[in-house]
Every structure is written in C-alpha cells, then in structure tokens.
Short mmCIF file of C-alpha atoms and ligand atoms in Angstrom, two decimals:
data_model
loop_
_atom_site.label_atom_id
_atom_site.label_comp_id
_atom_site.label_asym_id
_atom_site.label_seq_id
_atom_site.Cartn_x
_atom_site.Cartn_y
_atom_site.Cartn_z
CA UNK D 264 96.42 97.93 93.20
CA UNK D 265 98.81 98.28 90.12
CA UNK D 266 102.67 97.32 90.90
CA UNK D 267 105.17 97.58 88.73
CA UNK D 268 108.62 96.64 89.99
CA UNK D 269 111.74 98.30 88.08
CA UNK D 270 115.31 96.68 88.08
CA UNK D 271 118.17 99.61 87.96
CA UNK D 272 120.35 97.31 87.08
CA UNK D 273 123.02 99.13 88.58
CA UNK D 274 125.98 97.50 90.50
CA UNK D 275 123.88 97.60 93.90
CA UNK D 276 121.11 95.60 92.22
CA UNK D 277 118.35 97.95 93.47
CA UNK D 278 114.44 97.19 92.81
CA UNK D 279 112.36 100.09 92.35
CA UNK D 280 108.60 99.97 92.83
CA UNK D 281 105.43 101.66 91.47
CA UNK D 282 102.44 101.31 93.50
CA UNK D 283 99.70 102.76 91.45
CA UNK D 284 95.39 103.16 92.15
CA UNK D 285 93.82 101.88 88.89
CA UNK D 286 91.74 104.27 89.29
CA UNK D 287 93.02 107.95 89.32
CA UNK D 288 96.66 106.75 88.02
CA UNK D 289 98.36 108.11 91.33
CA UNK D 290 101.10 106.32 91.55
CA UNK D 291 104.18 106.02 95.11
CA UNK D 292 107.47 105.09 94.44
CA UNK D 293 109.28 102.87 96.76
CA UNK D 294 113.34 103.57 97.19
CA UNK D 295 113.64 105.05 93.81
CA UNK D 296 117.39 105.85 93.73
CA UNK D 297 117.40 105.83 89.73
CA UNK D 298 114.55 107.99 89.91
CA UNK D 299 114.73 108.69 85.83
CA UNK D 300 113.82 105.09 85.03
CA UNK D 301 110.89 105.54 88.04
CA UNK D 302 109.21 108.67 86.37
CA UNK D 303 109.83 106.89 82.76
CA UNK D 304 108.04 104.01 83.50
CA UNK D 305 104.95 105.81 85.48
CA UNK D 306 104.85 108.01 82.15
CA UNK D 307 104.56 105.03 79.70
CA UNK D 308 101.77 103.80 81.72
CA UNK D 309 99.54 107.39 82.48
CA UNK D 310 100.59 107.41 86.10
CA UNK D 311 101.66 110.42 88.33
CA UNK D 312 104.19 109.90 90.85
CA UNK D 313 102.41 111.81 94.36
CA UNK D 314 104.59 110.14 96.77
CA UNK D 315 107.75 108.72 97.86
CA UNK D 316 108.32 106.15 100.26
CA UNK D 317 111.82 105.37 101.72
CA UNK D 318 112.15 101.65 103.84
CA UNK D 319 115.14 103.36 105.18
CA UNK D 320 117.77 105.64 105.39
CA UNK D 321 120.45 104.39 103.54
CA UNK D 322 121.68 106.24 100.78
CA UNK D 323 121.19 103.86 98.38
CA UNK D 324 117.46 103.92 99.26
CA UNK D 325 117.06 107.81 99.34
CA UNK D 326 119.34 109.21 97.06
CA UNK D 327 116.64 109.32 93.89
CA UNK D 328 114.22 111.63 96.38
CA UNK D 329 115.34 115.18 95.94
CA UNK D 330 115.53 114.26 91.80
CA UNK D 331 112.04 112.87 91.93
CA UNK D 332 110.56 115.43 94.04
CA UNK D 333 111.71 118.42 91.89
CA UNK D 334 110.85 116.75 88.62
CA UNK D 335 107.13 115.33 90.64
CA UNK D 336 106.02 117.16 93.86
CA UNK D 337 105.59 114.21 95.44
CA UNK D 338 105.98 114.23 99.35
CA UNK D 339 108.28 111.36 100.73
CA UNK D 340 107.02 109.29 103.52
CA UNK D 341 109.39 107.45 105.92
CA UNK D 342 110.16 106.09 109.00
CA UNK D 343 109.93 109.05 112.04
CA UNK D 344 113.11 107.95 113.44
CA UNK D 345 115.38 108.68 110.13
CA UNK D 346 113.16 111.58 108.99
CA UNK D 347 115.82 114.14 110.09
CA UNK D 348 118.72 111.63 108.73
CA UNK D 349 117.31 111.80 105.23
CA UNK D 350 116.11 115.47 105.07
CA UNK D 351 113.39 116.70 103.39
CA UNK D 352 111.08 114.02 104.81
CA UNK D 353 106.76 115.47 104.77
CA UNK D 354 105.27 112.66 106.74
CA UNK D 355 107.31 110.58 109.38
CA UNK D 356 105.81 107.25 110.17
CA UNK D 357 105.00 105.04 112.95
CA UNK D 358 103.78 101.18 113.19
CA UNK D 359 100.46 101.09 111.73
CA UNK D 360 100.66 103.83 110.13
CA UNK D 361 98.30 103.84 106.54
CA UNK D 362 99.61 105.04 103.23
CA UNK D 363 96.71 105.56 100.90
CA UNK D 364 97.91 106.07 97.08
CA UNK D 365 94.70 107.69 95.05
CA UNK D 366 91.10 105.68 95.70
CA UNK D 367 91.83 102.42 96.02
CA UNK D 368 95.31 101.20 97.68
CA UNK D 369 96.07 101.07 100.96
CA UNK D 370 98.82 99.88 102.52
CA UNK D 371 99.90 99.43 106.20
CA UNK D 372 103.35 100.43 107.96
CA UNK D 373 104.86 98.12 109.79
CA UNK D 374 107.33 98.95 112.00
CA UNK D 375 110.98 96.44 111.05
CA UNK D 376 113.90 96.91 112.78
CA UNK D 377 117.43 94.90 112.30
CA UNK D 378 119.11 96.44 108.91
CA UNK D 379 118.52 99.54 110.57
CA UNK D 380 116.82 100.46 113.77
CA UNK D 381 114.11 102.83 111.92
CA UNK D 382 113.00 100.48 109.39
CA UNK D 383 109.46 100.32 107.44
CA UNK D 384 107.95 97.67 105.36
CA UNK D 385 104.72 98.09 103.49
CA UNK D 386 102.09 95.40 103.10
CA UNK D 387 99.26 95.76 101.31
CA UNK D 388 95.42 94.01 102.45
CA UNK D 389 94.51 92.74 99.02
CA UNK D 390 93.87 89.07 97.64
CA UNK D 391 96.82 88.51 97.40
CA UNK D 392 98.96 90.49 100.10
CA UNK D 393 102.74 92.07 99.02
CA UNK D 394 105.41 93.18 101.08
CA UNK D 395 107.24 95.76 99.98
CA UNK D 396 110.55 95.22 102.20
CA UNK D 397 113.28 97.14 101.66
CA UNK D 398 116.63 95.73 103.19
CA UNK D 399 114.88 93.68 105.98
CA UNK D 400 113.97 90.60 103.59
CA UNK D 401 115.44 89.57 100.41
CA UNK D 402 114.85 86.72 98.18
CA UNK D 403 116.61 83.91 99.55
CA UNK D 404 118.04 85.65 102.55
CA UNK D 405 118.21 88.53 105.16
CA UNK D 406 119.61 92.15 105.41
CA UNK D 407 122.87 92.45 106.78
CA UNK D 408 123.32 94.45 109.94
CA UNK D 409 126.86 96.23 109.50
CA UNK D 410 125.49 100.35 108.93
CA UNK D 411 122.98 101.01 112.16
CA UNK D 412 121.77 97.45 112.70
CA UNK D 413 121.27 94.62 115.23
CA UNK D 414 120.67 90.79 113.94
CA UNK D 415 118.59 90.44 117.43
CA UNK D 416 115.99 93.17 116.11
CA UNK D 417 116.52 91.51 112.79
CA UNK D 418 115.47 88.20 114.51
CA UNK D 419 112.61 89.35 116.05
CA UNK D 420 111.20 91.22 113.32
CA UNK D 421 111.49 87.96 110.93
CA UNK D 422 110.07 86.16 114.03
CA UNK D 423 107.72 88.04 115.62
CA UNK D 424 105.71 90.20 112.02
CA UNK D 425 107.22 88.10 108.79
CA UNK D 426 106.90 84.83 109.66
CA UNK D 427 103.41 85.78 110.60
CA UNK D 428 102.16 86.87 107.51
CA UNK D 429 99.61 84.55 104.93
CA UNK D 430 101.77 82.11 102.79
CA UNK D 431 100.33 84.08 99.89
CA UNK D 432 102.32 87.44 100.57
CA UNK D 433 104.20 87.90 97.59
CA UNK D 434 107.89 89.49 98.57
CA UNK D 435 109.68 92.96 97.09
CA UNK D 436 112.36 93.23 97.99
CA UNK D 437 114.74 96.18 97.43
CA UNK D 438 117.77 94.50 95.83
CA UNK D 439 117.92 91.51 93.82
CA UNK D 440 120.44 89.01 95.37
CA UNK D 441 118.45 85.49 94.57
CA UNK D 442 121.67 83.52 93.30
CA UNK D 443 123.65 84.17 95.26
CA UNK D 444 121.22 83.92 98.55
CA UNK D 445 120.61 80.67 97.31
CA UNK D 446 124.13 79.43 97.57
CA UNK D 447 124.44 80.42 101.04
CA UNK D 448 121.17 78.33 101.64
CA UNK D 449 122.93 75.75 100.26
CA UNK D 450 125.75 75.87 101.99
CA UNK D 451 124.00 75.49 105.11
CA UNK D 452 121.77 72.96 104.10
CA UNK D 453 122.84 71.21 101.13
CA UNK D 454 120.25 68.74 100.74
CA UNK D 455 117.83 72.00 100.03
CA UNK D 456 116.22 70.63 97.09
CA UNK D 457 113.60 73.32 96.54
CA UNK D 458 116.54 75.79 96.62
CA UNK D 459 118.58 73.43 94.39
CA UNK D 460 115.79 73.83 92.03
CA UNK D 461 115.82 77.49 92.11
CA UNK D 462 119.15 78.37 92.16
CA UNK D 463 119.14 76.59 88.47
CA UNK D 464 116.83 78.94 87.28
CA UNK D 465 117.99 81.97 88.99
CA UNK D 466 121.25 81.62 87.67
CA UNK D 467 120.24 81.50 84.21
CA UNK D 468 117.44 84.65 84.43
CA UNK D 469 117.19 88.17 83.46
CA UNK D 470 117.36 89.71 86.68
CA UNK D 471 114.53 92.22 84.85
CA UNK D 472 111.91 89.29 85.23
CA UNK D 473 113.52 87.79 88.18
CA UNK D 474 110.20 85.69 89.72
CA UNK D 475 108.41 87.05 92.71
CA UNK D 476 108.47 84.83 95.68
CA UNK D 477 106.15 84.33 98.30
CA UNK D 478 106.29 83.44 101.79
CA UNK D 479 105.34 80.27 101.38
CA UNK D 480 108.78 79.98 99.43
CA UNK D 481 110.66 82.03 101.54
CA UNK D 482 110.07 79.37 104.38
CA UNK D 483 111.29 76.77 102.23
CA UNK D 484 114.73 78.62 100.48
CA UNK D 485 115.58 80.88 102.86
CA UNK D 486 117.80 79.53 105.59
CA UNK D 487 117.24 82.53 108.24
CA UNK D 488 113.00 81.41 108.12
CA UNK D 489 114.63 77.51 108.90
CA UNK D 490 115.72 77.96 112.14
CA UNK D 491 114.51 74.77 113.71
CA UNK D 492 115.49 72.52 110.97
CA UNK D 493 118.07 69.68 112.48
CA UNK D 494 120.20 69.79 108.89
CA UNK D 495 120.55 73.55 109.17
CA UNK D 496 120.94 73.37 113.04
CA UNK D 497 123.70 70.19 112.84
CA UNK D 498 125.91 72.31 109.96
CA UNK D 499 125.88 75.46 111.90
CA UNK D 500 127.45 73.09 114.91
CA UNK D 501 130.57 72.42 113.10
CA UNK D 502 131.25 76.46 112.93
CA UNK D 503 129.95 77.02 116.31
CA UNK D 504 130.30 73.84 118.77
CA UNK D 505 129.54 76.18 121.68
CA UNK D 506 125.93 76.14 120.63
CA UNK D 507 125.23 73.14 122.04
CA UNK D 508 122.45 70.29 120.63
CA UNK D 509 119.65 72.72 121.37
CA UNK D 510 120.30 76.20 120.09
CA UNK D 511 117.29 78.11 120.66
CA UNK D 512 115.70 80.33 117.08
CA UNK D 513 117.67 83.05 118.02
CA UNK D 514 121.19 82.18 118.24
CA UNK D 515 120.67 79.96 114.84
CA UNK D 516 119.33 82.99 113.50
CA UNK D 517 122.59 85.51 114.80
CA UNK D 518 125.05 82.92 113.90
CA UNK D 519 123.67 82.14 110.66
CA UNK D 520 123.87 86.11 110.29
CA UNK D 521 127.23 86.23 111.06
CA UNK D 522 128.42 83.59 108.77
CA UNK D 523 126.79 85.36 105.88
CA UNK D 524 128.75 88.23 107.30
CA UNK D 525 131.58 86.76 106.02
CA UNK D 526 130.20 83.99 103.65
ZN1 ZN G 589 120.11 99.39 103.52
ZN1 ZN G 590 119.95 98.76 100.13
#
C-alpha cells in the first residue's frame, strides 16, 4: 500500500490522501476538497485516481468530488447514511464494509459516529496499520460535535474501536491542528511532558511534513485518550466541581469536549 498524504494548505488546514496499489497504480482519494493538487500529485507519480472516499458529509470533506469525478471517473464511496446528503454517492457503506483499491490494498470500514452521526474511518490490515480518520480523530485531539454530532457517540467510538486498535496504527487525520491540540493538552494537564516536547517541534514545522503519529502517541498527547489520569481528572474539577472525585470515562471525556468547545 502506497500513501501519500497532501496538505491544501488552505485556511481549513485539510489533509488529502492517496491510497495507491503498487501494483496497477490505482490510486482512492480520501476527502479531496482541493481536488487539483489530488489529481497533480497521482499524475507525478503514474497513478489513476478510480475512487473517492468521503469520512463524511461535511462540505469541506466533499466539495472536491464532483471536480474529481468529471476530470477521473472515479466512483465515490461513503457512509450509507449521508449518501443522499452528499449526492452523487455510487457505493454507500456500512461497518465492515471492504474497499479494495487495484490488487493489493484493502482496507476496512469502520463505522465512527460523534463529529457526525454517519461517520467512516478507514484502516488498513498491513504491518503497520493506518487510520485514515477524517474529523473523528486528529493529532492531539478530537472532532468537535457542533454540525450533526454527539460527544457521547464521539466517546464511545474513541472508547469502544480507537482505543482498541495496535499501538502501531499510524493516524491521518483530515485536518492538521497539532499545535494548537497540543496547547489544549496542556492546559489540562500541564505537567504533559511528552506533549511539551511536541508542541516545540510542532510549532516550528512545515505543516507539509507535519510527523505522523501513532496510537501509541495519541494515548500519551491527546487529553480525550487520558481519561483516567488523576492530573487531567483533578484540573477538569476546578471547571466542573459537580463531577465529583470519581467521574466516570465518559463525563471526563464530554466535559473535556465542551471545554475545547470554547477553549
Ligand atoms: Zn467535519
Ligand atoms: Zn473537516
């Protein structure tokens, strides 16, 4: 599996990814709202663009589709439930749903509501697994929930399929918010030092070659995977004393939501 992850870098900070077999050069484009820069860089590297996949159906995600389809045939793939919200949709899909790109990739739907309720992220089953997750997961932090979501799906999704996945998943997300992501970790845990660390570096990089986290990291820098930690659990007391000593996951997770809501 070939990946190639483009930055727009337009003001919404969108990621754009190519998801190409080695072998025939087939190639799916994830999100690709500056579609121009997607079918430039499949044609410096001999790929064809056959499909499009949408996480969701927020404009910023689909917008690129119609372009790319006239200019490609490819047929977009996305979740069922927003088929008829996006239009133009050839494939709706469900929870384990497979996405095969040429001979050799395949890569698994699951099923992620919170940003929205009809929600996909793609992981792929090779050595090293990647998640190609849309809104639902950024570096750092977690999609809000303000256009069609609920933080309790969002909870359970992180919960219940992310936090589940091997350490080694790398993460793609599809906007690049690391800094400032970090901050907020900080801010909720300032003794962070792994997101000290990182915040350094993020602040001083080329949002182009922005480094790919994994899971592993995720659990360490991102403050909506550290819901059990007593720092981040004591801090979010002062905001909210009516959580009491014990907050269960959830509530940390919703109130830590809703502080970054207006963070
Ligand atoms: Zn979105
Ligand atoms: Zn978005």
């Amino acid at each position: 599996m070939l990946t190639e992850r483009i930055w727009s870098g337009n003001s919404l900070r969108n990621f754009h990814y190519l998801i190409a077999c080695a072998e025939t050069g087939e190639a799916l484009a994830v999100d690709p709202l500056e579609w121009r820069m997607c079918l430039d860089a499949a044609r410096r590297r001999g790929w064809e663009i056959t499909q499009i996949l949408n996480t969701h159906e927020h404009t910023d995600h689909t917008g690129g589709n119609a372009g790319l389809k006239a200019a490609t045939k490819a047929k977009v793939a996305a979740h069922a439930g927003a088929a008829e919200r996006i239009g133009g949709v050839d494939r709706g899909l469900k929870k384990g749903d497979v996405i095969r790109v040429g001979r050799t990739v395949e890569l698994e739907c699951l099923d992620t509501p919170g940003h929205t309720m009809t929600h996909v992220c793609l992981l792929s089953h090779t050595d090293e697994p990647a998640l190609f997750c849309g809104d639902t997961l950024f570096n750092a932090g977690a999609g809000n929930c303000f256009n069609g979501g609920q933080p309790e799906a969002l909870y359970d999704t992180f919960v219940t399929q992310l936090a589940r996945l091997p350490d080694s998943t790398r993460v793609y997300p599809g906007h690049e918010y690391l800094a400032r992501n970090l901050e907020f970790t900080l801010d909720r845990e300032p003794g962070n030092e792994d997101a000290a660390a990182l915040l350094t570096q993020a602040r001083q990089h080329d949002p182009a070659a922005a480094r790919v986290t994994t899971l592993a990291e995720e659990k360490r820098i991102n403050t909506f995977f550290r819901l059990q930690n007593p720092r981040v659990i004591a801090r979010l007391r002062e905001a909210f004393p009516d959580i009491g000593e014990h907050p269960d996951a959830k509530t940390v997770f919703v109130r830590l939501r809703e502080l970054r809501n207006r963070w």
